[in-house]
Coordinates of C-alpha atoms and ligand atoms in Angstrom, one line a residue:
X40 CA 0.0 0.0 0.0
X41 CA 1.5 3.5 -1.3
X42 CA -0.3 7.1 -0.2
X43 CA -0.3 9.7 -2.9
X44 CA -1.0 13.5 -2.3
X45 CA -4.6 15.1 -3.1
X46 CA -2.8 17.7 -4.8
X47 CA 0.0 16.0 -6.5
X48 CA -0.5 12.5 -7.7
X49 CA 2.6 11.6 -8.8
X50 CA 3.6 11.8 -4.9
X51 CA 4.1 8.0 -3.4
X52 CA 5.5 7.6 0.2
X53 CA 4.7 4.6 2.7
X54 CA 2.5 4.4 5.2
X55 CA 5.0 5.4 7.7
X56 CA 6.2 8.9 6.0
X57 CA 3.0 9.7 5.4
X58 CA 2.1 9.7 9.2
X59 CA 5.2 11.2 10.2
X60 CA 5.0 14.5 7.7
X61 CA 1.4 14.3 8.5
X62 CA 0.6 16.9 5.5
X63 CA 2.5 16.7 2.0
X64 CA 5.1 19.4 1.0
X65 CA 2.5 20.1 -1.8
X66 CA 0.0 21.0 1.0
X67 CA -2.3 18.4 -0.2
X68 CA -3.3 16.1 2.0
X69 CA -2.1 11.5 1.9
X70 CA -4.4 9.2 0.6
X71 CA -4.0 5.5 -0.1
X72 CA -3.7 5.2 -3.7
X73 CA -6.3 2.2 -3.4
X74 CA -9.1 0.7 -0.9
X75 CA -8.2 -2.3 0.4
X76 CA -11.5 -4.4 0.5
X77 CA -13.3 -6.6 3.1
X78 CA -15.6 -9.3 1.5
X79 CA -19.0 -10.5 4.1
X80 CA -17.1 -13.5 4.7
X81 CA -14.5 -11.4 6.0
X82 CA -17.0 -9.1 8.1
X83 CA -18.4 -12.1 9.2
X84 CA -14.7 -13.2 10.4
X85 CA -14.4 -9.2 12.2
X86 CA -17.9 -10.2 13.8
X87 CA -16.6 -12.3 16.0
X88 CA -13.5 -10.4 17.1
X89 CA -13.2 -7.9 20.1
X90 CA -12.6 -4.5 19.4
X91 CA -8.5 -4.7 19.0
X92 CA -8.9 -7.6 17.0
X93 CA -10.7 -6.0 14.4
X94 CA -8.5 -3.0 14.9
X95 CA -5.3 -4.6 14.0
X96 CA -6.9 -6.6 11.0
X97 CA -8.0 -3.3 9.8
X98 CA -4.8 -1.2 10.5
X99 CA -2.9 -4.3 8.9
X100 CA -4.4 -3.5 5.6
X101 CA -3.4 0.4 5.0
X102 CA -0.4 0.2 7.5
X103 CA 1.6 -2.3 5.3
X104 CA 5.2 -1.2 6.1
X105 CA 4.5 -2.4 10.0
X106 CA 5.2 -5.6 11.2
X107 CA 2.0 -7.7 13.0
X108 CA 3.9 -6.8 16.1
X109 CA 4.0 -3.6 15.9
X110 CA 0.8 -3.3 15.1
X111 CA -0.5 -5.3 17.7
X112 CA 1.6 -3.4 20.3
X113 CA 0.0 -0.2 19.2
X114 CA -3.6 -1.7 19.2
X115 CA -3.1 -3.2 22.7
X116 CA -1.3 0.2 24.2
X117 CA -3.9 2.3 22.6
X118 CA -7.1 0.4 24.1
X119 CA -5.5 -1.1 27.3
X120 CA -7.7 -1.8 30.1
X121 CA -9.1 0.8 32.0
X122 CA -8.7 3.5 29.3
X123 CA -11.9 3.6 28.3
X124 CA -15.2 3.4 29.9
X125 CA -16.6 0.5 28.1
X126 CA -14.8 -2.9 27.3
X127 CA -16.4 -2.4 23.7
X128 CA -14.2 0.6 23.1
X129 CA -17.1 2.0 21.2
X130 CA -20.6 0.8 22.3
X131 CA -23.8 0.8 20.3
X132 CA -26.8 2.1 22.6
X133 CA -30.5 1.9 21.1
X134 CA -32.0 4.7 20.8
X135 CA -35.5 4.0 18.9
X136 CA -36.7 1.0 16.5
X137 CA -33.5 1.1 13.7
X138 CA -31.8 3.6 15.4
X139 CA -28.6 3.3 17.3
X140 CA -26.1 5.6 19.2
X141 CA -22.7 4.9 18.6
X142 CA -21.2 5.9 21.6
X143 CA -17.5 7.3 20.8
X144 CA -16.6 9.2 23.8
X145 CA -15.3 6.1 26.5
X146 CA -12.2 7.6 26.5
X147 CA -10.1 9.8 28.8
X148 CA -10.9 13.1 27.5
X149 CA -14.2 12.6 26.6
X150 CA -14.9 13.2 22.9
X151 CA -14.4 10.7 20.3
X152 CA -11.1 12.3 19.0
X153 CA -9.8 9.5 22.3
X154 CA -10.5 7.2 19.5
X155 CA -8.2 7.8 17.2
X156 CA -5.7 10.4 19.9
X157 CA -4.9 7.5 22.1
X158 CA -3.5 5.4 19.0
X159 CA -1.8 8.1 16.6
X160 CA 1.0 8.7 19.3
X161 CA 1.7 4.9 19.3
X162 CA 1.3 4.9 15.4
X163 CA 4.0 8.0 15.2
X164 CA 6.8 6.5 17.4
X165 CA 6.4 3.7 15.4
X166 CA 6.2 5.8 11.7
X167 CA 9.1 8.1 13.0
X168 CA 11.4 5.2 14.0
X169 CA 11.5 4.3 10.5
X170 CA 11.0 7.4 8.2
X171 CA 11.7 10.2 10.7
X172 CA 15.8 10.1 10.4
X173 CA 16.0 10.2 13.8
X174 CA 15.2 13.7 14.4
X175 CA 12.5 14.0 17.4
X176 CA 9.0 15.4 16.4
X177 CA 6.8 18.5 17.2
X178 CA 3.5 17.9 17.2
X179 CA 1.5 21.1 16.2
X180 CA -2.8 21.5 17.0
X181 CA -5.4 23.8 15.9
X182 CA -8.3 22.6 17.8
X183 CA -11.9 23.8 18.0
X184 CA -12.0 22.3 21.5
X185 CA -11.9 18.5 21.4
X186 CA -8.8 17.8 19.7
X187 CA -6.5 19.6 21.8
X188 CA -7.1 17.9 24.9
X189 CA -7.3 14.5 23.1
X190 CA -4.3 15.2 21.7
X191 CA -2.2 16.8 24.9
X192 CA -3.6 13.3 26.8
X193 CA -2.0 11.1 24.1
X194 CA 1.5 12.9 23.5
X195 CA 1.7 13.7 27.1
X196 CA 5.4 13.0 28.0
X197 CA 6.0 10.2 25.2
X198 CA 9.9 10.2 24.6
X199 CA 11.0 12.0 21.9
X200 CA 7.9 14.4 20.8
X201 CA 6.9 17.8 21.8
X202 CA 3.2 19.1 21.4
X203 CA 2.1 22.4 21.0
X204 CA -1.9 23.6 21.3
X205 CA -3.8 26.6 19.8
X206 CA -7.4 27.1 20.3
X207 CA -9.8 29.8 19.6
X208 CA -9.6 32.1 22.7
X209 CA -13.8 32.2 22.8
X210 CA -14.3 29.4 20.7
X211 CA -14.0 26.6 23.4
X212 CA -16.6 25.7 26.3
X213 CA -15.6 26.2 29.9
X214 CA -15.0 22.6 30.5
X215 CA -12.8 22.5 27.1
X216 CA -10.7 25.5 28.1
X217 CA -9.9 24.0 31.5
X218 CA -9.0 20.7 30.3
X219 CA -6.4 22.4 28.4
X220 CA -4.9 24.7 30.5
X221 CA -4.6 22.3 33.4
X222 CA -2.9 19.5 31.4
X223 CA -0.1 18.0 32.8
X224 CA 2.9 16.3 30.7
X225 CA 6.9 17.7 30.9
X226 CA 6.4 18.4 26.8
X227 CA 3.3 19.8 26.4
X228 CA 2.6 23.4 25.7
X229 CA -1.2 25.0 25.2
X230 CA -1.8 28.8 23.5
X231 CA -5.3 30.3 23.3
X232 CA -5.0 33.0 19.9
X233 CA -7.9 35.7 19.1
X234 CA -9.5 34.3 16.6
X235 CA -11.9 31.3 15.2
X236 CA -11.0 27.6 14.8
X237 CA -9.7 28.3 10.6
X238 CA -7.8 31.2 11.6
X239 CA -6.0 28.6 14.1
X240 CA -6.1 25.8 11.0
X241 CA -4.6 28.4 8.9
X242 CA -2.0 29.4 10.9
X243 CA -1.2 25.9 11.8
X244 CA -0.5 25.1 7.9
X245 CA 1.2 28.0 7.3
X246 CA 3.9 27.0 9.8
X247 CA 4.1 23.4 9.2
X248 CA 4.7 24.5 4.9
X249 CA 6.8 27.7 6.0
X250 CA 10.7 26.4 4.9
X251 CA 12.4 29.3 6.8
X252 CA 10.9 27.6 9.9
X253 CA 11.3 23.8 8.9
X254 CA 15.3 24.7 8.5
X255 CA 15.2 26.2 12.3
X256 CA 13.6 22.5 13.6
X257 CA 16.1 20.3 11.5
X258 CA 19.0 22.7 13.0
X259 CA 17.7 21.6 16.6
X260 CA 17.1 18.1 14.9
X261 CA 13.5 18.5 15.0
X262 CA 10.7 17.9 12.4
X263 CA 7.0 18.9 12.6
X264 CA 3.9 16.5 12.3
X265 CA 0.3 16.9 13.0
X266 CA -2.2 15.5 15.3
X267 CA -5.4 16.8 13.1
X268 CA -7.6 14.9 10.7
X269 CA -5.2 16.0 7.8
X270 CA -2.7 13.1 9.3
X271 CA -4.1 9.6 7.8
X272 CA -2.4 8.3 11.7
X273 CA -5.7 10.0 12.8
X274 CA -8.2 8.9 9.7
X275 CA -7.6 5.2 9.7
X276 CA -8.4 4.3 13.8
X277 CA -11.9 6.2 12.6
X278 CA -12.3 3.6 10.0
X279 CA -12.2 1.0 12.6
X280 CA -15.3 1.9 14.7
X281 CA -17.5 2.2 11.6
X282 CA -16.5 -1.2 10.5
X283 CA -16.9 -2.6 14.2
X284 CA -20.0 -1.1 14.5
X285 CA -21.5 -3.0 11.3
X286 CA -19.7 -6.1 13.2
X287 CA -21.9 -5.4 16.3
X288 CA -24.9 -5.1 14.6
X289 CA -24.3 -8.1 12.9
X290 CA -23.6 -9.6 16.5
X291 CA -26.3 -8.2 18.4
X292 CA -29.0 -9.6 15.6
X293 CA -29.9 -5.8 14.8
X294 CA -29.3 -6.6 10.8
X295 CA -28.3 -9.5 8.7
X296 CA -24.5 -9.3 7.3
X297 CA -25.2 -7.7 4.0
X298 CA -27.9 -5.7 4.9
X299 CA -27.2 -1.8 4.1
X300 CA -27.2 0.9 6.7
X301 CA -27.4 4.7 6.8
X302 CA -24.7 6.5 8.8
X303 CA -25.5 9.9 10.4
X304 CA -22.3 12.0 11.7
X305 CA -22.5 15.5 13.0
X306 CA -19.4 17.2 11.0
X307 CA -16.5 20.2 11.1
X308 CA -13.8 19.5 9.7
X309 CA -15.4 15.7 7.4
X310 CA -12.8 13.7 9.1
X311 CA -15.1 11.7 10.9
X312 CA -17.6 10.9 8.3
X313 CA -14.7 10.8 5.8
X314 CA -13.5 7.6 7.7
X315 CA -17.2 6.6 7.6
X316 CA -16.9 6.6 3.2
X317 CA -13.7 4.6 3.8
X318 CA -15.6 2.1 5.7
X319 CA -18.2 2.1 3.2
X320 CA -15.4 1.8 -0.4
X321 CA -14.1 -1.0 2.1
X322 CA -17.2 -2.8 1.6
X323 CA -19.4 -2.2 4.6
X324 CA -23.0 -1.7 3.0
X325 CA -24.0 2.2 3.2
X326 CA -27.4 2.9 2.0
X327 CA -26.8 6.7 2.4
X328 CA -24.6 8.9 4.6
X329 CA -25.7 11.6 6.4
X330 CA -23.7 14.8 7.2
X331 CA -25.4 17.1 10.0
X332 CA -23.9 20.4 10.3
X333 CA -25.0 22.5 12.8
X334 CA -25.5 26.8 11.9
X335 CA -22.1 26.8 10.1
X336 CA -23.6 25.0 7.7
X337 CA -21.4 25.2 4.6
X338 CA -21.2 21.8 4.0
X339 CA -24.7 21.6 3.8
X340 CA -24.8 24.2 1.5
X341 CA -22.1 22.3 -0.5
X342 CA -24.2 19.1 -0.1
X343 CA -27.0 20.5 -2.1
X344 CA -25.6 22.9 -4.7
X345 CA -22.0 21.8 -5.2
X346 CA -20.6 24.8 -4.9
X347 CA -18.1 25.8 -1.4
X348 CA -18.6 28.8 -0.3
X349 CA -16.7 29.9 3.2
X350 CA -17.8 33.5 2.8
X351 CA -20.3 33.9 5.2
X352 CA -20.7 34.9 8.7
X353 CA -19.2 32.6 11.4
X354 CA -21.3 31.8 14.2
X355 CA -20.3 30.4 17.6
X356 CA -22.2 27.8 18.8
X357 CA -23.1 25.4 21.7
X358 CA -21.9 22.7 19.6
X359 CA -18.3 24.4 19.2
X360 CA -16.3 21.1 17.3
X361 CA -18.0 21.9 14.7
X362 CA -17.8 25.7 14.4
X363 CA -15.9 25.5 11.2
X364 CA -16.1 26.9 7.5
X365 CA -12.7 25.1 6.2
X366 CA -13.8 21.2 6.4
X367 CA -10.0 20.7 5.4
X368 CA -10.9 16.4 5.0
X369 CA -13.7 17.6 2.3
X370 CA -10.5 18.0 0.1
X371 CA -10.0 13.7 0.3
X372 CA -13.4 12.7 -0.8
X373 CA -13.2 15.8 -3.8
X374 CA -9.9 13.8 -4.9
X375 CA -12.0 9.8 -4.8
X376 CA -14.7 11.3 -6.4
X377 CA -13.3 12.8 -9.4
X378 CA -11.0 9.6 -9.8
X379 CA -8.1 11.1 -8.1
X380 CA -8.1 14.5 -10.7
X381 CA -5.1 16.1 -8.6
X382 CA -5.6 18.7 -11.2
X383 CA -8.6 19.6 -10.3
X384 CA -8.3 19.7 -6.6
X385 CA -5.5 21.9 -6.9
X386 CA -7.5 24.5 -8.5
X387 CA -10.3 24.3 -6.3
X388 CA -8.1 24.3 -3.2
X389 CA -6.6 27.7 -4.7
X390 CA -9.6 29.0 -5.7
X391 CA -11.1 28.4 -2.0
X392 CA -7.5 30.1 -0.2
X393 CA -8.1 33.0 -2.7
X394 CA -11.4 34.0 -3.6
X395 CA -13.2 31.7 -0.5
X396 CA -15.4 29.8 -2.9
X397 CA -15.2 27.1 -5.6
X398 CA -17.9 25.3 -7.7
X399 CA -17.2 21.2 -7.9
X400 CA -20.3 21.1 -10.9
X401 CA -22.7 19.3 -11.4
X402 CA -20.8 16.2 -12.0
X403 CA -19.4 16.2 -9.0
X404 CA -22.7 17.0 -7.1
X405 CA -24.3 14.1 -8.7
X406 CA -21.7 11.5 -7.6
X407 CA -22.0 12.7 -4.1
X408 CA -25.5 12.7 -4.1
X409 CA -25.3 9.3 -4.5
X410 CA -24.8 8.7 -0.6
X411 CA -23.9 11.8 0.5
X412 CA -27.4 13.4 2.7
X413 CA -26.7 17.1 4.0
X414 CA -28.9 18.9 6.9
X415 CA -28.3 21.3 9.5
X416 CA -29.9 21.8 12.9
X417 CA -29.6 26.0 14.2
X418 CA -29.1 26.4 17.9
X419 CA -33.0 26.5 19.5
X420 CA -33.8 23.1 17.0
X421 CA -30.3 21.7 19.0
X422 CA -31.6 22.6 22.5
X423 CA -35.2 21.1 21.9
X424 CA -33.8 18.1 20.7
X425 CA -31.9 17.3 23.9
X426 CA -34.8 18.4 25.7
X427 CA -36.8 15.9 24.0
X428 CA -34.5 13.0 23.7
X429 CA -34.4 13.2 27.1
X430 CA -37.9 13.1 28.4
X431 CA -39.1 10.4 25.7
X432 CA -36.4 8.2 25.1
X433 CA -34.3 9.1 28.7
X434 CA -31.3 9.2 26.9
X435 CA -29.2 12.5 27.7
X436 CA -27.5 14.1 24.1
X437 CA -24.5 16.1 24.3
X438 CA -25.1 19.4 22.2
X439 CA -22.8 17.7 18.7
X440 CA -25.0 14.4 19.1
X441 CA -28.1 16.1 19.2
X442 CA -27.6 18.0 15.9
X443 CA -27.2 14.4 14.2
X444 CA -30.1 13.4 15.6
X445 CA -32.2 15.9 14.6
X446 CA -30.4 16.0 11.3
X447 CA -31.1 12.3 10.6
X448 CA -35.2 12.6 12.6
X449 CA -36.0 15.0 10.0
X450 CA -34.1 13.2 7.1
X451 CA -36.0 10.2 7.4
X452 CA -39.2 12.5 8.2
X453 CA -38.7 13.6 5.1
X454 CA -37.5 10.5 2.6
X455 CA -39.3 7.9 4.4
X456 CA -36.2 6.1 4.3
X457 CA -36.2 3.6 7.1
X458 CA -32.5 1.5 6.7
X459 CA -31.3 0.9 10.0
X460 CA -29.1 4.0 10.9
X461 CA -25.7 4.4 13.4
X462 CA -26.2 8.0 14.5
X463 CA -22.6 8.8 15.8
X464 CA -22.5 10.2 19.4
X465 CA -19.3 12.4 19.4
X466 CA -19.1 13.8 22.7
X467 CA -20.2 13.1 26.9
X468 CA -22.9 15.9 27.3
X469 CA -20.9 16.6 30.9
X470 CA -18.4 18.2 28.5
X471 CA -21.3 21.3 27.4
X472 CA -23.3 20.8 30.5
X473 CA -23.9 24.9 30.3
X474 CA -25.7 24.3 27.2
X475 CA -27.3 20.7 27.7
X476 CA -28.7 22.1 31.3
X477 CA -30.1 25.1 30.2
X478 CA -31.9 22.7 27.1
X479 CA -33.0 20.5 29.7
X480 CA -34.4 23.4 32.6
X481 CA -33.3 27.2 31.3
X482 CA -33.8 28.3 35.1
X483 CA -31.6 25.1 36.6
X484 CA -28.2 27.0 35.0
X485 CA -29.1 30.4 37.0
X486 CA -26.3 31.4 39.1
X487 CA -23.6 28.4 39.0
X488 CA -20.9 27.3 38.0
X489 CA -19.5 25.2 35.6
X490 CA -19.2 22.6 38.6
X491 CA -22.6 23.8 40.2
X492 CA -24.0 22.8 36.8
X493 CA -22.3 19.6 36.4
X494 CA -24.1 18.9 40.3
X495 CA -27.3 19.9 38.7
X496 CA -26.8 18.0 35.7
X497 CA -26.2 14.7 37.4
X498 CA -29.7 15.1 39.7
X499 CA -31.6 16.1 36.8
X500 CA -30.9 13.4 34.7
X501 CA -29.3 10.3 37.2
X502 CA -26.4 10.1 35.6
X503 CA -22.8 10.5 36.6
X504 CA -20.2 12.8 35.1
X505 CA -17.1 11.2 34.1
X506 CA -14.9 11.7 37.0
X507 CA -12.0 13.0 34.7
X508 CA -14.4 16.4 33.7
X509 CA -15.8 16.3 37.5
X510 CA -12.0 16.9 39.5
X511 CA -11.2 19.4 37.4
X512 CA -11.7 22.1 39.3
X513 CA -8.8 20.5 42.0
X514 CA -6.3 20.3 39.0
X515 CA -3.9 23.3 38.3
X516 CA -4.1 26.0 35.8
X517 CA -0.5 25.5 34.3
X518 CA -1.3 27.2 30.4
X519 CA -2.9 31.3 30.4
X520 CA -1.2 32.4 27.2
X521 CA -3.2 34.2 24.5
X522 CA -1.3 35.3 21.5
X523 CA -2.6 36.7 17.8
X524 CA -2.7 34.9 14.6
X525 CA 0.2 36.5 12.9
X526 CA 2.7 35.5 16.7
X527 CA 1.7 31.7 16.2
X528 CA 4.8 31.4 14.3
X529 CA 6.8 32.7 17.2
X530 CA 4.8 31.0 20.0
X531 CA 6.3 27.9 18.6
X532 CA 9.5 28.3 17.8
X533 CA 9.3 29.9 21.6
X534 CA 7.9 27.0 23.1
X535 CA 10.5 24.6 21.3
X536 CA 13.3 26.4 22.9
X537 CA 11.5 26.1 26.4
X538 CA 10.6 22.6 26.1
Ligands
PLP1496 C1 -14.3 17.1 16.3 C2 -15.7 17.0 16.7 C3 -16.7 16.9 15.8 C4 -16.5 17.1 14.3 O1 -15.7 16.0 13.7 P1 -15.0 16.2 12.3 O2 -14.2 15.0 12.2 O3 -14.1 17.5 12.5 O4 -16.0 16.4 11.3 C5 -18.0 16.7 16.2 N1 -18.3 16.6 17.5 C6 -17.4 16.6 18.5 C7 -17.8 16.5 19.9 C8 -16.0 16.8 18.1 O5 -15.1 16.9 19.1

């Protein structure tokens, strides 16, 4: 298996470079040059393995310059015991008649980034022992809230990496921002930057293809790589829990093997339901997939007209992951669609970093429409439907889950479509509890804190708040710095020297 470039197709690197650089000098972005495939016999075989089994039969088919030991090592470190909250790594919850919750957010931080966070170090020190030269990596983050913490948990103090943060400075909940700033780890280092998530995406990309800056790391024998979507280290453990799930419903008698099933994914950035089209060109039967988006809804927009247009107002939301107008892993499926056109992409790409718009055409509209469902659910629809997810079905939403749900309620409202559907549950609602409180009882908010409110929470609904989001308030603020866009650049190189 060879990765190519989005934007440069006659780019071919293994598995283990293209983990390591993270993004290609071209600034496209890796792809495997072809699907591997899995057959219903072989689903059949994953049905009956645990969750690390299927993981390292998966990983074994795009990872193809690591041994089966290395491999297994990173599987088994990755999803030890105790990491995350359920032994099924992911668990499928039933929320209605053909509707399941696919619960991705076991792990330590929270927020199904654990998913793929807790692997990518492991996947790295593996990559960079054999493509990295020996030169020691920095890891660099633009989060919208989610990533960066997931992230700082999985790099904290691993030999031979540094990681570095940024996060819009009122971008992230409460609970987000203090997860951050308290982190703990000898190489960690977290910056807050006036601005929104892209302008932190932006500036992140800007650095990591700035050569001036790449010649000062390889001087202090360093090298930069990337814990966001754009790395494939982060797309591929995402691949795994779509396929698992297919395996559990097989399992738990919910479908037969073969049977098709829609897939509903609240989106930012189209990593997550990008790994849920790889499951699908693996061979896991998709019906359709539906892409919620909550009042950024640009990809919705882009869903139904085929044309991306990121000039528009940016709105902050109580579903903050995916307060973006850049989905930077749109540019992957724009490449498999038009039968890997790096021509094409290219232009497009410029065309969106110049003029903030492209049109894909009707072609291209067409093709996704195939599987491809858009929707978007504004901020009252997203507090009703907590509300009443809650009191009919007693199951509690966080604020990203409940604009899939709504999404996908009034998809099949509208097309009668009735295929059994994974809704994917991205976050614990402790994590927004401002937001999922105030949905639930506006007056129960009045006058606390974030910790009052996570009290509240817990009485209102019975349930318990993951203790690692309930002691934070005893944990130390370690990380206060807030810097501009256009300092990013120095914040690093900064932090590398201090680190
Ligand atoms: C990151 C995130 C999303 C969006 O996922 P993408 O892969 O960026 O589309 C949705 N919900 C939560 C809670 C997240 O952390």
């Amino acid at each position: 298996m060879t990765y190519t470039s989005t934007r440069d197709k006659s780019v071919r690197v293994t598995s283990s470079e293209a983990i390591t650089r993270g993004i290609s000098a071209d600034g496209g972005l890796f792809v495997p040059t072809n699907i591997p495939r899995l057959s219903a016999d072989d689903l059949l075989q994953l049905s009956s393995m645990d969750y690390k089994g299927r993981a390292k039969e998966i990983l074994s088919l795009y990872l193809t310059d690591f041994t089966p030991d290395e491999i297994s090592a990173c599987v088994d470190g990755a999803y030890a015991p105790g990491k995350f909250a359920s032994d099924k790594i992911a668990p499928l919850v039933t929320l209605s008649d053909g509707v399941d919750i696919l619960e991705l957010w076991k792990g330590p931080t929270c927020a199904f980034k654990d998913m793929a966070l807790q692997l990518l170090p492991y996947l790295l020190a593996v990559s960079a022992s054999k493509a990295a030269q020996g030169r020691r990596i920095v890891i660099l983050v633009a989060t919208s809230g989610d990533t960066g913490k997931a992230a700082l948990e999985g790099f904290k103090d691993v030999p031979d990496t540094q990681i570095m943060v940024f996060y819009p400075n009122e971008g992230v909940s409460p609970m987000q921002k203090l997860q951050m700033a308290t982190q703990e780890g000898a190489n960690v280092a977290v910056c807050a930057i006036n601005g929104n998530f892209d302008d932190a995406q932006n500036g992140v990309k800007a650095i990591f293809t700035d050569k001036a800056v790449a010649e000062k790391l390889a001087a202090r024998n360093l090298m930069f790589s990337s814990a966001n979507s754009i790395n494939w280290g982060r797309l591929v453990p995402q691949i795994v829990y779509y396929v698992s799930a297919y395996c559990d419903l097989i399992q738990e008698n919910k479908i037969k093997n073969g049977d098709k099933i829609n897939i509903v994914v609240p989106t930012g950035n189209f990593g997550n339901i990008l790994a849920a089209y790889y499951a699908g060109e693996m061979g896991v039967p998709l019906n359709r997939l539906v892409c919620a988006s909550n009042q950024n809804r640009v990809l919705t927009d882009f869903i139904s007209t085929g044309v991306y247009d990121r000039r528009r107002d940016f709105y902050t939301t109580m579903s903050p992951s995916m307060d973006i107008l850049i989905s930077s892993n749109l540019e992957r499926l724009l490449f498999l669609l038009t039968g890997q056109n790096d021509t094409l992409v290219r232009e497009w790409m410029t065309s969106l970093s110049k003029d903030g718009v492209y049109d894909a055409g009707a072609a291209l509209l067409a093709k996704m429409n195939v599987l491809f469902a858009g929707g978007f659910c504004d901020e009252a629809g997203t507090s009703a439907l907590i509300k009443q997810v809650f009191t009919e079905k007693g199951y509690l939403c966080d604020t990203h889950t409940a604009v899939a749900v709504d999404v996908y309620n009034r998809y099949r409202a509208e097309t009668g479509d009735e295929t059994y559907a994974v809704i994917a549950s991205t976050a614990s609602p402790f994590k927004f509890c401002a937001s999922v409180l105030g949905a639930l009882d506006q007056k129960a908010a009045e006058g606390l804190d974030e910790f009052g409110m996570v009290r509240a929470l817990e009485k209102l609904t019975g349930q318990v708040c993951p203790p690692q989001l309930a002691d934070l308030n005893t944990k130390k603020v370690r990380f206060t710095q807030c810097c501009e866009q256009d300092e990013m650049e120095e914040a690093v190189l900064q932090s590398i020297a201090e680190l």
